[in-house]
C-alpha angles and dihedrals in degrees: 000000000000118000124271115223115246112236116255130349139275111255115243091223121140096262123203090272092054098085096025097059121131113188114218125251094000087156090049104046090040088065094049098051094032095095094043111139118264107279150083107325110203119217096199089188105025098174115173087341100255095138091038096052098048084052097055095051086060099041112031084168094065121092118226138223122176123187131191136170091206113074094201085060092046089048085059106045080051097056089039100046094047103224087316098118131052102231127202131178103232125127114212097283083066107036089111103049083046094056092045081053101057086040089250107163095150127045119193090189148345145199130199109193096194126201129037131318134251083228087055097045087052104054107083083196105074097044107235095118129088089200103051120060110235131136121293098258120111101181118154092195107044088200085064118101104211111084144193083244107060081040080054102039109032117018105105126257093259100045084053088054093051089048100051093048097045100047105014091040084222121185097193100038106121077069107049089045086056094043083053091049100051094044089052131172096044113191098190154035101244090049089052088050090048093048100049081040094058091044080060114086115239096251093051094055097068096072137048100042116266126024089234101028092113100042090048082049092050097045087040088063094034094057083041099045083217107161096050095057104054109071086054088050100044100045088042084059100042079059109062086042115128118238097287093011105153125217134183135194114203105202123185102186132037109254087056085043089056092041092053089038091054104037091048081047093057094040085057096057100029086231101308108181096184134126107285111249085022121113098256111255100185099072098237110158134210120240102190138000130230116256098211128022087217133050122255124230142183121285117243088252092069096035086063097043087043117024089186092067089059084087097055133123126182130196124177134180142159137233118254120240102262100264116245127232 
């Protein structure tokens, strides 16, 4: 089925989350990052700036990118870091032919900050919250043609169910798809989270936050095509690292978290095939190592001051000195 165009665009405009946005670990990633080499640091989902900025306090001798796919995000990195950073619309698809643009060959260091923005969740506008009526659209980036709406509309009964379960891991979702398909059409966000709340028995709504918080999730990612993107992007990065370059993925559900886990994995042992707990015979080679065997997460302190950041998972590594014959 091709995509259907939405109708209109979402209007750039400086939104009410805009000013209010906390991004999430900035002590910690910035402890991570803080003994990069001298060099450009890439910021491969700058946001409103938050991790960028910290960075920069702390080394004034490194040079700055920041790439976005959401123009609204990118409008406000621009007003908070003053003129500091180079900024590009790209999403990761795109994340190598930006870099070739800005004349970028070397980076020192480099963050993904997966998932949506709280920018993003408090703009009713642009139709990622379940508690604020807005249109059913979900695009990260507004210029995109494939919408919340036609996922919602048109899709049929067994490719929502698919959906839901893949990227919402919900237990309950052959109902709610069918609960979507007989309420067709759905105008608004608010109706779409009333109607996955009532295909939810009663019991089941009491734990686990909001009713519709996974199948918002699932369609999000879906209209984004989120979780294919990131290995390419990440390993594409990885590669241009410097000898002790540093790198971190902040996370926030479990299918980005297993993408990260598996492609940092593959960039440790190069590829190795080989027995477990056997000297390797096929010659892969690792390019980093990880800088901690566990994920990080956020202490209970921020987790209070900023509920958002409960969800988050942070990995880190470093790439290795290029061996020598």
């Amino acid at each position: 089925m091709t995509n259907r165009e939405c109708s209109g665009t979402v209007a750039v405009h400086e939104g009410p989350g805009i000013g209010g946005h906390e991004s999430v670990m900035v002590r910690e990633v910035t402890e991570v990052l803080e003994p990069i080499p001298t060099g450009v640091f890439l910021d491969a989902t700058v946001g409103a700036g938050g991790h960028t900025a910290a960075l920069a306090e702390c080394r004034p001798d490194l040079r700055f990118v920041g790439l976005d796919r959401d123009p609204a995000a990118l409008a406000a990195a621009a007003r908070r870091l003053a003129g500091g950073v180079r900024l590009a619309q790209c999403s990761f698809a795109d994340l190598g032919e930006a870099l070739a643009r800005l004349g970028v060959d070397a980076l020192s260091g480099v963050i993904f900050d997966l998932g949506v923005s709280s920018m993003q969740l408090d703009t009713a506008g642009r139709g990622f919250s379940y508690r604020a009526a807005g249109p059913i659209d979900m695009r990260m980036d507004p210029g995109a043609t494939l919408c919340a709406a036609h996922i919602v509309n048109e899709w049929p009964v067994e490719r929502l169910v698919r959906l839901l379960k893949e990227y919402g891991d919900e237990p309950r979702a052959r109902g709610i798809a069918r609960a979507i398909v007989a309420r067709r059409p759905l105008h608004d966000t608010v109706e779409l989270a009333e109607v996955v709340r009532a295909a939810i028995p009663a019991r089941h709504r009491r734990r686990g936050g909001h009713p519709a918080k996974r199948s918002f999730q699932a369609i999000r990612i879906a209209v984004n095509d989120e979780l294919s993107q990131i290995a390419p992007a990440l390993t594409h990065a990885i590669g241009r690292l410097v000898p002790r370059g540093r790198g971190v993925v902040l996370s926030y559900h479990s299918g980005e978290d297993r993408l990260v886990k598996d492609t940092l994995a593959h960039a440790v042992t190069g590829g190795c095939a080989c027995p477990p707990k056997l000297p390797c015979v096929c010659g892969a080679a690792g390019c980093i190592r990880l800088l901690s065997g566990r994920v990080a997460r956020p202490d209970q302190c921020e987790i209070q001051r900023n509920p958002r950041a409960s969800s988050a998972r942070l990995r880190s590594f470093e790439k290795l000195p290029v061996a020598t014959p």
